[in-house]
CSV table of C-alpha atoms in Angstrom, one decimal:
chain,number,residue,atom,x,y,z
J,1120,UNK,CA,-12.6,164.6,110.5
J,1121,UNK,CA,-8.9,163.3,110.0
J,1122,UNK,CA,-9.3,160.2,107.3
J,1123,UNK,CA,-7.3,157.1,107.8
J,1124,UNK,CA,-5.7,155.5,104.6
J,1125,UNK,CA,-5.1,151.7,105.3
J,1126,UNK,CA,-3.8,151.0,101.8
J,1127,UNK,CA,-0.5,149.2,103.6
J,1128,UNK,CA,-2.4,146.7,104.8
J,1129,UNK,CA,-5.3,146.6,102.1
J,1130,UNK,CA,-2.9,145.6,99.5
J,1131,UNK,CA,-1.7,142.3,100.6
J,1132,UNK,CA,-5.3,141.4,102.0
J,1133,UNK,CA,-6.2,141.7,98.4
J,1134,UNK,CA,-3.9,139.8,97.3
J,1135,UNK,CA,-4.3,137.0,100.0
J,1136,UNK,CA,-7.7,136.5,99.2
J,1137,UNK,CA,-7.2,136.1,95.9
J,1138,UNK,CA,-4.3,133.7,96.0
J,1139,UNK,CA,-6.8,131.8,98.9
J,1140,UNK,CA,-8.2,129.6,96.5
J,1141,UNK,CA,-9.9,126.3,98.6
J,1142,UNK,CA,-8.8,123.2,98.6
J,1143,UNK,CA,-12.1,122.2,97.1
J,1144,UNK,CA,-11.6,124.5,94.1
J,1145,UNK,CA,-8.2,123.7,93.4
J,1146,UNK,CA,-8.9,120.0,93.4
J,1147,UNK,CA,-12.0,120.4,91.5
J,1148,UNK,CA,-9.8,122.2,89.1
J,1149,UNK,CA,-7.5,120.1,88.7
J,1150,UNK,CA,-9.5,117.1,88.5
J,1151,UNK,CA,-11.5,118.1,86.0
J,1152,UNK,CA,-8.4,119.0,83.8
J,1153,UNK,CA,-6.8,115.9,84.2
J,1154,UNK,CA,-8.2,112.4,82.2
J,1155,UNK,CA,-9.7,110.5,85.1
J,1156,UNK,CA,-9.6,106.7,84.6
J,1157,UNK,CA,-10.6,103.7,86.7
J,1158,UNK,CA,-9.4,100.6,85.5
J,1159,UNK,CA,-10.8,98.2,87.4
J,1160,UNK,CA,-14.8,98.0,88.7
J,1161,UNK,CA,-17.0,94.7,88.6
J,1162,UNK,CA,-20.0,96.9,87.2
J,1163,UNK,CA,-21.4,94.3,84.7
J,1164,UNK,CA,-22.7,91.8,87.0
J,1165,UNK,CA,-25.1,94.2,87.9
J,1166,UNK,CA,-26.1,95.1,84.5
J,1167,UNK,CA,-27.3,91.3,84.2
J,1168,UNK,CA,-29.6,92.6,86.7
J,1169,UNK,CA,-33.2,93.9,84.8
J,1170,UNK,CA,-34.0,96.0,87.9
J,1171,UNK,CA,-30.4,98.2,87.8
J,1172,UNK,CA,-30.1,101.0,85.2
J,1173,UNK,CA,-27.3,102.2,85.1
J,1174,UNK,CA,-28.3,105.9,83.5
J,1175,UNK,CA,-29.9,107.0,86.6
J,1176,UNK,CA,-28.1,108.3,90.2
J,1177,UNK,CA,-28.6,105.7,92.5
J,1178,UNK,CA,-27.9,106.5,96.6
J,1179,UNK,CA,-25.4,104.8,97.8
J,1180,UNK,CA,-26.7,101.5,100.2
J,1181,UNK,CA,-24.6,98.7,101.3
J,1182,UNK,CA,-24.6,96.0,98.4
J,1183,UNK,CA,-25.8,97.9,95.8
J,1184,UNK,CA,-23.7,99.1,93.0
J,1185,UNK,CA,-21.1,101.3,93.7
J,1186,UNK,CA,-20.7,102.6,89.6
J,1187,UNK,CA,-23.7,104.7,87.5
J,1188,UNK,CA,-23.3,107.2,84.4
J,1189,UNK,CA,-24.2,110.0,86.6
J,1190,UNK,CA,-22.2,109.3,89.5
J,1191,UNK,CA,-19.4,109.1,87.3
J,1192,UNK,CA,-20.3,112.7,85.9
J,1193,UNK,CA,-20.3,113.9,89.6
J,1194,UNK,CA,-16.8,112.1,90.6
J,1195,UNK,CA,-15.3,113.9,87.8
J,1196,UNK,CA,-14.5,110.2,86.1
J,1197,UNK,CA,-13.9,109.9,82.4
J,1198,UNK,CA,-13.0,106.6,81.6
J,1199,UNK,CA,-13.6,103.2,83.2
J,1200,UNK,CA,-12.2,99.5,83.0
J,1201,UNK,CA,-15.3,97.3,83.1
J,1202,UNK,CA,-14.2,94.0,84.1
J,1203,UNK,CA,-15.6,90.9,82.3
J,1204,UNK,CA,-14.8,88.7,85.6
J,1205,UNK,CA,-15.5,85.2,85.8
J,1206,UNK,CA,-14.2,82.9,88.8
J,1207,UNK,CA,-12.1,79.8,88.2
J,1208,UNK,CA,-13.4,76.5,88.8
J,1209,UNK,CA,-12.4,73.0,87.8
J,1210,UNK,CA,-10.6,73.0,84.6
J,1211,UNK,CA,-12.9,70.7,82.6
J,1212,UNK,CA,-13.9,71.6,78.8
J,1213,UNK,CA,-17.0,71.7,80.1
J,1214,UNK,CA,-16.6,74.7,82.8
J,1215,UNK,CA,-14.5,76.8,80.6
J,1216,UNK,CA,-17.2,76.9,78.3
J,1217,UNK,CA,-19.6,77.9,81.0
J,1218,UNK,CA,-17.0,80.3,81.5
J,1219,UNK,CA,-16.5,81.5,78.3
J,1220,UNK,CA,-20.5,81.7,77.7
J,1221,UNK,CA,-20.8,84.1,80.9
J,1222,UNK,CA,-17.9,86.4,80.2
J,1223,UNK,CA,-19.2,87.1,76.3
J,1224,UNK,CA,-22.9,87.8,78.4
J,1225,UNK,CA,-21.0,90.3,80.6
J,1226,UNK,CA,-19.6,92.0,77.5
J,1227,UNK,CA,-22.8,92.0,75.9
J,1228,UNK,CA,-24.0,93.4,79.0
J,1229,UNK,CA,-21.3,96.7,78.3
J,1230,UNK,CA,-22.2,96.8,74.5
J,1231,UNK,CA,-26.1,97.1,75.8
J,1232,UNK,CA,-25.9,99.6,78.4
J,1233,UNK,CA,-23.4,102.0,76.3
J,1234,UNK,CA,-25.9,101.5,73.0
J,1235,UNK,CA,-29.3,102.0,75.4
J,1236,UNK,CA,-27.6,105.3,76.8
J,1237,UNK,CA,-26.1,106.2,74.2
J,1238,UNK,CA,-26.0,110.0,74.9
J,1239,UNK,CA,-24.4,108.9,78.6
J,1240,UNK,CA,-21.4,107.0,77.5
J,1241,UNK,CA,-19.6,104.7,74.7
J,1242,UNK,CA,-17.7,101.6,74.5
J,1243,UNK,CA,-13.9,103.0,73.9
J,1244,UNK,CA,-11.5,100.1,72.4
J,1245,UNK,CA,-8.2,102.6,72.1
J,1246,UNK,CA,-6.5,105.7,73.6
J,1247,UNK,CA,-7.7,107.8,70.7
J,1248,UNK,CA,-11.8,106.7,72.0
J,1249,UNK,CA,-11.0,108.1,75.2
J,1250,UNK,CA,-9.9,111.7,74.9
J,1251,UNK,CA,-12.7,112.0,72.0
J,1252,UNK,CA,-15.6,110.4,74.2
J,1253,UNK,CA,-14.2,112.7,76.8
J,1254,UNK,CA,-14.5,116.0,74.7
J,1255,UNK,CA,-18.1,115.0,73.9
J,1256,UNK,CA,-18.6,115.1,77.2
J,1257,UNK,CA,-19.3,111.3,77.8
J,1258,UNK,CA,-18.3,108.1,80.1
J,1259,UNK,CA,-16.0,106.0,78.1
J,1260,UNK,CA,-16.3,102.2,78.8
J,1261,UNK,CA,-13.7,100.5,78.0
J,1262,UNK,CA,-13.5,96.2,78.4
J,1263,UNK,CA,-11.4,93.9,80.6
J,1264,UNK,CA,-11.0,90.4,80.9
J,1265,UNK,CA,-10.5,89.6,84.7
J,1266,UNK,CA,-9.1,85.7,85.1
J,1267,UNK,CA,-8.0,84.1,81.5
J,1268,UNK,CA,-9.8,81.1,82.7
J,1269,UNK,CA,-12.3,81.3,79.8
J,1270,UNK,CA,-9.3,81.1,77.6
J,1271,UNK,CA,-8.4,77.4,78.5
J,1272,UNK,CA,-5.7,76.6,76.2
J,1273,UNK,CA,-7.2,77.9,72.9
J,1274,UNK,CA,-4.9,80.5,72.0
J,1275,UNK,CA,-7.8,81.6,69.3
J,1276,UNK,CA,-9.5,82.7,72.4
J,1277,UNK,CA,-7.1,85.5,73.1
J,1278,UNK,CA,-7.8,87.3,69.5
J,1279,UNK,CA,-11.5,86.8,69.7
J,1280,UNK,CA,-11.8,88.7,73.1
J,1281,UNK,CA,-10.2,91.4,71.3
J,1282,UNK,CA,-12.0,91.7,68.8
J,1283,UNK,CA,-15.1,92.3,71.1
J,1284,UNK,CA,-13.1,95.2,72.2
J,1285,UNK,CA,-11.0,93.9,75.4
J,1286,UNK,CA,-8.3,96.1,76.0
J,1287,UNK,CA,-6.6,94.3,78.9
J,1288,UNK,CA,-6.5,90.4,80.3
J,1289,UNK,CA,-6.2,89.9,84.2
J,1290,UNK,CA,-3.9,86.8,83.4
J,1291,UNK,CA,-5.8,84.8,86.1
J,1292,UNK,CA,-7.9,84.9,89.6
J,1293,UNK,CA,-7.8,83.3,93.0
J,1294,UNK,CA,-6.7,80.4,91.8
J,1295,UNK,CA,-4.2,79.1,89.0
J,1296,UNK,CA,-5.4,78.4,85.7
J,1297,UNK,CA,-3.9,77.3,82.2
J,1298,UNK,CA,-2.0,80.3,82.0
J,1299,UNK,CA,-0.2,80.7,85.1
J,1300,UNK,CA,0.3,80.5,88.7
J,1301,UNK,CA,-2.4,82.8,91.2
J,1302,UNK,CA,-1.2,84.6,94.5
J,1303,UNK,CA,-3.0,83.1,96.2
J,1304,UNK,CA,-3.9,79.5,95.1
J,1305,UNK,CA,-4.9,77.5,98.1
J,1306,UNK,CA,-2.1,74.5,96.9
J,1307,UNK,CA,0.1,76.7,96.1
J,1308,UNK,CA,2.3,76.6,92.8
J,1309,UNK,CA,1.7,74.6,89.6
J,1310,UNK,CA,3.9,76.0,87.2
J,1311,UNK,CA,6.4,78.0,89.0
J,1312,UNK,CA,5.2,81.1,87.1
J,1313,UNK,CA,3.9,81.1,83.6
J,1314,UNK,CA,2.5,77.7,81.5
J,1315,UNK,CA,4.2,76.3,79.2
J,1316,UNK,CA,0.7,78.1,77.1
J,1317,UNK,CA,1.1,81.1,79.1
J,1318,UNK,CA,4.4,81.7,76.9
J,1319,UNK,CA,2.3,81.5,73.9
J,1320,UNK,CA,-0.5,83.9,75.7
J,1321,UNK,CA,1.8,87.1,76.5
J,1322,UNK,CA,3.5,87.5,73.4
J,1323,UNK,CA,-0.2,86.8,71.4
J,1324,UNK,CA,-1.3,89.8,73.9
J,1325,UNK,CA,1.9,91.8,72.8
J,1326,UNK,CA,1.4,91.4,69.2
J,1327,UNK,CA,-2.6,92.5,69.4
J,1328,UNK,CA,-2.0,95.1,71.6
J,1329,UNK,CA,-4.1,94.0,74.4
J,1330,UNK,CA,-2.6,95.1,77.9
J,1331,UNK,CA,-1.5,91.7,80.2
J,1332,UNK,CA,-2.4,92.5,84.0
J,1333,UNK,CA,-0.5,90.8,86.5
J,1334,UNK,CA,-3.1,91.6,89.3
J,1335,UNK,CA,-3.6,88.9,91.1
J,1336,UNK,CA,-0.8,86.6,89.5
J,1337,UNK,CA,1.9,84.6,91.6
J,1338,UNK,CA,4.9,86.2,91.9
J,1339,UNK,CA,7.3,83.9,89.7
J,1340,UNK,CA,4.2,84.3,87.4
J,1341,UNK,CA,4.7,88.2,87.7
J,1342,UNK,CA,8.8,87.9,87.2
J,1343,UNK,CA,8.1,85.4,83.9
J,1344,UNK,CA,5.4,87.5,82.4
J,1345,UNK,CA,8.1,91.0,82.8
J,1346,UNK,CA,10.4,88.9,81.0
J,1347,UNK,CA,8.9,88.1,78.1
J,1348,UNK,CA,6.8,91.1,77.6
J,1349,UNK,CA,8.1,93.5,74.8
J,1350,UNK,CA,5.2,96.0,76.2
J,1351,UNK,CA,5.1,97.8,79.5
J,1352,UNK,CA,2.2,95.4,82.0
J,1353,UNK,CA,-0.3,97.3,84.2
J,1354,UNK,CA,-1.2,96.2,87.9
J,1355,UNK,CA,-5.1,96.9,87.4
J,1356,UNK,CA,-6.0,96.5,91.3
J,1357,UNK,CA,-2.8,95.6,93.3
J,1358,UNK,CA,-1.8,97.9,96.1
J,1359,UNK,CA,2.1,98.0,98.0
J,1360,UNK,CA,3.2,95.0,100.0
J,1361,UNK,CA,5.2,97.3,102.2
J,1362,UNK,CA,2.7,99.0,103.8
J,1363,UNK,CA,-0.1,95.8,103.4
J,1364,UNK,CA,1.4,92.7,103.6
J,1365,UNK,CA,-1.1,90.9,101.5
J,1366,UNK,CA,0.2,88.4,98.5
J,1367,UNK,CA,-1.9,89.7,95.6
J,1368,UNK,CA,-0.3,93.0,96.6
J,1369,UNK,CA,3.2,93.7,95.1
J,1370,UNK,CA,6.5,93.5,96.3
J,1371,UNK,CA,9.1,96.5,96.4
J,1372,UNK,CA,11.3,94.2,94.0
J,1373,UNK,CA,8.2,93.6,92.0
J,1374,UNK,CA,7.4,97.6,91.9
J,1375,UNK,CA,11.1,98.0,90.9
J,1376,UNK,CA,11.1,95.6,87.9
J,1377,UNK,CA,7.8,97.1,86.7
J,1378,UNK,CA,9.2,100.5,86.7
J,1379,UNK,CA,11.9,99.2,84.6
J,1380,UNK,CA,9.4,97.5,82.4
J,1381,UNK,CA,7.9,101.2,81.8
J,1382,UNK,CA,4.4,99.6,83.6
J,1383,UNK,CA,2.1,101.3,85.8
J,1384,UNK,CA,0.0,99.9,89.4
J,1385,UNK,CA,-3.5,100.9,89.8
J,1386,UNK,CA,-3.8,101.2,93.3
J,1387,UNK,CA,-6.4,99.5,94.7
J,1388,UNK,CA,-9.2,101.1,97.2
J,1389,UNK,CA,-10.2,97.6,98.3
J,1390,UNK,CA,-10.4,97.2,102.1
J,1391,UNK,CA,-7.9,94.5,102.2
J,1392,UNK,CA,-5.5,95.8,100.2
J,1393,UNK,CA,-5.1,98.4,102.0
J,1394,UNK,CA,-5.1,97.3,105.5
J,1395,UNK,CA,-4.9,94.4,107.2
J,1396,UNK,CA,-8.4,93.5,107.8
J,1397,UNK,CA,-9.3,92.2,111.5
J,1398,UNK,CA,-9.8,88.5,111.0
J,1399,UNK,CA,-11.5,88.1,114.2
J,1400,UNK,CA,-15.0,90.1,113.3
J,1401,UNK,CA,-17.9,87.9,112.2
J,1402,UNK,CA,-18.4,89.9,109.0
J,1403,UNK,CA,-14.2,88.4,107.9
J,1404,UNK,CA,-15.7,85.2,108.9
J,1405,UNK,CA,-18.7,85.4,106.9
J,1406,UNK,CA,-16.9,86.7,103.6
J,1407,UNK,CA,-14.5,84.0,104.2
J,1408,UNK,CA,-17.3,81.5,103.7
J,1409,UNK,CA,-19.0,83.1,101.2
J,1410,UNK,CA,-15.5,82.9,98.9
J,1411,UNK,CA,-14.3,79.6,100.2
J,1412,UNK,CA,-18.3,78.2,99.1
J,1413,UNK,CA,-18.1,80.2,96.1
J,1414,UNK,CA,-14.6,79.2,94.7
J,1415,UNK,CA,-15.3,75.5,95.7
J,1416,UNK,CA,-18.9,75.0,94.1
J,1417,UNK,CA,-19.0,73.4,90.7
J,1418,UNK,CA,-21.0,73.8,87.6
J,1419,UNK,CA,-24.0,76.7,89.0
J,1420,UNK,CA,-27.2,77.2,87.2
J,1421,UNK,CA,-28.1,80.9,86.8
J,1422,UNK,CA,-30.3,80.7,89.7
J,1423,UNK,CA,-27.6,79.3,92.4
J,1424,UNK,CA,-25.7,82.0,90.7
J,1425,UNK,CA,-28.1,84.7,91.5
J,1426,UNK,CA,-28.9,83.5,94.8
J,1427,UNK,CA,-25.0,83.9,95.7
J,1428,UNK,CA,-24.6,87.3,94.6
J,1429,UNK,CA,-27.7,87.8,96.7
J,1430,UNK,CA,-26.1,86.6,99.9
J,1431,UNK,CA,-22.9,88.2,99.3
J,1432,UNK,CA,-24.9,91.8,98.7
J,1433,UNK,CA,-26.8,91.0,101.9
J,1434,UNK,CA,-23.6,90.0,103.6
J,1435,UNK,CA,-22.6,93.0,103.2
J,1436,UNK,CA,-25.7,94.9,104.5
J,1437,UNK,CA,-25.8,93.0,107.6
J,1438,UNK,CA,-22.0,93.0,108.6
J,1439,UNK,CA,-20.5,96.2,107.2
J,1440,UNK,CA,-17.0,97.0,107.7
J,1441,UNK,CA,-14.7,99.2,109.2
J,1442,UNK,CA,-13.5,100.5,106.0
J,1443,UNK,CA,-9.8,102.4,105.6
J,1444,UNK,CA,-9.8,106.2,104.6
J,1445,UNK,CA,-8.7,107.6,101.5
J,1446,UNK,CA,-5.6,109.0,103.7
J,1447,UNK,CA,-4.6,105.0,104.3
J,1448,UNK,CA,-5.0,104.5,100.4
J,1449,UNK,CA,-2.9,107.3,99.4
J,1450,UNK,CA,-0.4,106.1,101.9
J,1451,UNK,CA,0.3,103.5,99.3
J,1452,UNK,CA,0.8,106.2,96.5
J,1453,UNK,CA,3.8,107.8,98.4
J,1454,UNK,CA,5.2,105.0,98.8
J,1455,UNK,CA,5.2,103.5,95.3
J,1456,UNK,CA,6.3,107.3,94.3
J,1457,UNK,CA,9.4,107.3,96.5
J,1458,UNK,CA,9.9,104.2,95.5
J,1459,UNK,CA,10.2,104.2,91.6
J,1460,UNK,CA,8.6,107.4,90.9
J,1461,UNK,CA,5.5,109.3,90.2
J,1462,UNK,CA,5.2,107.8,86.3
J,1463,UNK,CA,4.3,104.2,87.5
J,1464,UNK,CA,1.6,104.7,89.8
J,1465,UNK,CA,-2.5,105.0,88.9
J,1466,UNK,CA,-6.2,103.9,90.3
J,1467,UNK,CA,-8.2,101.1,89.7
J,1468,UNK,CA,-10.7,101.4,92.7
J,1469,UNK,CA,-12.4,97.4,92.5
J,1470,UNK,CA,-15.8,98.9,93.4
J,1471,UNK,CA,-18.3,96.4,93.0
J,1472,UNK,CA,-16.1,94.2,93.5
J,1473,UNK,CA,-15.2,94.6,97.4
J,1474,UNK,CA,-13.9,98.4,96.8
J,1475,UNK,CA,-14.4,101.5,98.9
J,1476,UNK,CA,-13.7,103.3,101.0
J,1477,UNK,CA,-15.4,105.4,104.3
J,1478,UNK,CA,-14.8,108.8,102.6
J,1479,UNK,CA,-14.7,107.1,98.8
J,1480,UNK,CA,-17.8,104.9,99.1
J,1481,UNK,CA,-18.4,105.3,95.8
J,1482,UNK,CA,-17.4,106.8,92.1
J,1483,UNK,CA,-18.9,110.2,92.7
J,1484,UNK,CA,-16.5,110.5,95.7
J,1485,UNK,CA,-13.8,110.3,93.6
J,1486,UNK,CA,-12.5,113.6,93.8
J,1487,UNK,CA,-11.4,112.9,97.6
J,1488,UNK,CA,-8.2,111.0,96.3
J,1489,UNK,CA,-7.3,114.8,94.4
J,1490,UNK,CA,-8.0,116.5,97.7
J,1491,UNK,CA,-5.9,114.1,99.5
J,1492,UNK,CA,-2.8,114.4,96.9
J,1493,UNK,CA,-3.1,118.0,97.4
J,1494,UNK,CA,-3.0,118.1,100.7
J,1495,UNK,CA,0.4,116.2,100.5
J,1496,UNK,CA,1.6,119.0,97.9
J,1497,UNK,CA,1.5,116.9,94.6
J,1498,UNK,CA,1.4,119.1,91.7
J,1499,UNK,CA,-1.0,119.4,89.4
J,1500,UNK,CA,0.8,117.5,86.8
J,1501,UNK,CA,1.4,114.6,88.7
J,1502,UNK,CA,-1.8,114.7,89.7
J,1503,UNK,CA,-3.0,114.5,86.2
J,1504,UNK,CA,-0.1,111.1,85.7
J,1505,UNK,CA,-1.7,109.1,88.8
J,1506,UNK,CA,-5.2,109.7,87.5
J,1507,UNK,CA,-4.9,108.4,84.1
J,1508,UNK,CA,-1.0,109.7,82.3
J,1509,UNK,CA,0.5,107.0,83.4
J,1510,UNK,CA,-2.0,104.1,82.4
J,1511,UNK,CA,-2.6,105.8,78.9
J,1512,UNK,CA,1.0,106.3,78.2
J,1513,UNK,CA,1.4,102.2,78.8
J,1514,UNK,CA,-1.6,101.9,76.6
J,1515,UNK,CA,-0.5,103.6,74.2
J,1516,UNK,CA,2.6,102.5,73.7
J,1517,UNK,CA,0.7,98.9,73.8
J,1518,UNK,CA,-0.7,100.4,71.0
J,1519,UNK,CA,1.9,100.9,69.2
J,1520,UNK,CA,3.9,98.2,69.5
J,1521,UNK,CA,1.0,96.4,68.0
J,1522,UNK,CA,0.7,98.9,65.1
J,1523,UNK,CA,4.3,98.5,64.1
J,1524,UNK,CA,3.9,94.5,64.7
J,1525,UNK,CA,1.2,94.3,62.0
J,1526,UNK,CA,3.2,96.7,59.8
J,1527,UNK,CA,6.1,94.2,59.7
J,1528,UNK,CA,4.2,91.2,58.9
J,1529,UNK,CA,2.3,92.9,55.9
């Protein structure tokens, strides 16, 4: 019998298959090469909660928390931005130190969950914390301040929050506060930007080497604050107004002067941010409420507290929303990159706080974002900026400046 030699066409099967490595590989890969960081969940307010522990896997329900040590592990995330956030009310003595009192429980919170799971993950303060914590094969935590509200006008404030370890300061919320002006204050302007304290604030923030946020900050607010930084800023949570026209998204002129200022946006995976939601649903309506109640109540004992959260988890297990895809997210991405380029552009998802997405419902989907990058041909290097090179390069050089500040002066 006559044998047939296919080696003509064996050859370059051979080496198809081998250079036919799946998307899934390649992003997981990739993803676990890069340092992963999400700068921007509301985690702690359900660590105040005796029945969550946050060491164990929990399925993901509607209301419940989006964030755990192990999901983290499984989305391939290293570092995380817990945010210390507490809503602005009535600026009375008396509510900022209600304020104050809650956001130094939320901390405490951190400190306790890091300390009881100890093996799981650490509280990281600096740049250095999070490449070590990472080799050691651990979450690192690190600490935000979302709204300044707690600050009031006691600069002190502003050195005592980082010396319990937060690394960045969301100047302020919803509404304005004593530091500046809000995007989306319901009467509009106070300041025209920053305080006359809020001067005093960014350059305090400068010299300590915490990171100012302009997430959620007016826009004169955002043009003051790039002004008199002498450090890059970070959007924590902000998406592009271009392709969501929402106000506490930012501008193209505003993504152009932060590029100049050597900053970084975290794009946001909230709902909102991404798409223009459909006001006309009863679930919009309902939200609406809830915030419009929650931002108009006054002093609230921990038990009206609790009761809201309640109703704003079950709100969102009754009326659950139409969510974007991780393909509308990344939308933004491109066009921040073509924009001003791929070195000012990261994540900060807001889960628990409103983020998430249908196929990114939670941190251990996380890896969907890498798969959707790749499919629009971004490199691996790039990859590795959006996911946390960008943000770490702003903190360290946040860092620095600091370092060199407190040289000088000694």
């Amino acid at each position: 019998m006559k044998k047939v030699y296919l080696t003509g066409l064996f050859i370059p099967l051979i080496v198809v298959l081998l250079s036919c490595e799946s998307l899934d590989q390649k992003a997981t890969k990739i993803h676990n090469h890069a340092f992963t960081i999400d700068t921007h969940v509301d985690t702690p307010y359900h660590l105040l909660d005796k029945d969550f522990d946050i060491s164990i896997s929990h399925p993901f329900v509607n209301g419940g928390s989006l964030v755990d040590f192990p999901r983290m592990k499984a989305g391939g995330l290293d570092g995380i931005f817990f945010a210390a956030f507490t809503s602005q009310k009535e600026r009375t003595d008396e509510n900022i130190i209600t304020a104050r009192c809650k956001a130094d429980e939320l901390i405490d919170s951190i400190y306790a969950a890091c300390q009881k799971n100890s093996n799981l993950a650490d509280v990281a303060i600096s740049v250095e914390d999070g490449y070590r914590l990472e080799k050691e094969g651990k979450r690192a935590i690190y600490i935000g301040l979302e709204n300044g509200f707690p600050i009031g006008k006691d600069i002190a404030e502003v050195e005592r929050y980082f010396t319990k370890g937060v690394r960045y300061i969301t100047l302020c919320h919803t509404s304005n506060n004593d530091i500046c002006d809000s995007s989306t204050d319901k009467n509009g302007a106070e300041f025209n930007g920053l305080s006359a304290f809020g001067e005093q604030v960014v350059p305090k923030m400068n010299d300590l080497g915490i990171i100012i946020d302009v997430s959620h900050i007016s826009d004169s607010s955002f043009f003051d604050v790039i002004k008199l930084s002498k450090t890059p800023v970070i959007a924590s949570h902000s998406c592009a107004r271009a392709v969501c026209d929402n106000p506490r998204n930012l501008s193209d002129k505003m993504l152009k002067a932060l590029a100049k200022n050597g900053g970084v946006i975290q794009m946001c995976i909230l709902d909102d941010y991404v798409k223009a939601p459909d006001t006309a649903t009863v679930g919009y309506q309902k939200e609406l409420e809830l915030r419009t109640r929650y931002r108009n109540a006054g002093k609230m004992s921990k038990e009206e507290e609790d009761k809201l959260w309640d109703e704003w988890r079950q709100m969102q297990i009754d009326y659950p929303k139409d969510k974007p895809t991780v393909a509308d997210a990344v939308d933004h991405i491109d066009h921040i990159v073509n924009l001003i380029g791929i070195d000012h552009v990261g994540i900060g998802t807001d889960f628990d706080g409103g983020g998430g997405l249908k196929d990114c419902a939670d941190v251990s989907q996380m890896m969907n974002i890498t798969k959707e990058l790749l499919k629009r041909n971004y490199s691996e290097e790039e990859i590795g900026k959006i996911w946390g090179g960008n943000f770490m390069r702003v903190f360290k050089e946040v860092e620095e400046y600091a370092k060199n500040k407190k040289m000088a002066l000694n």
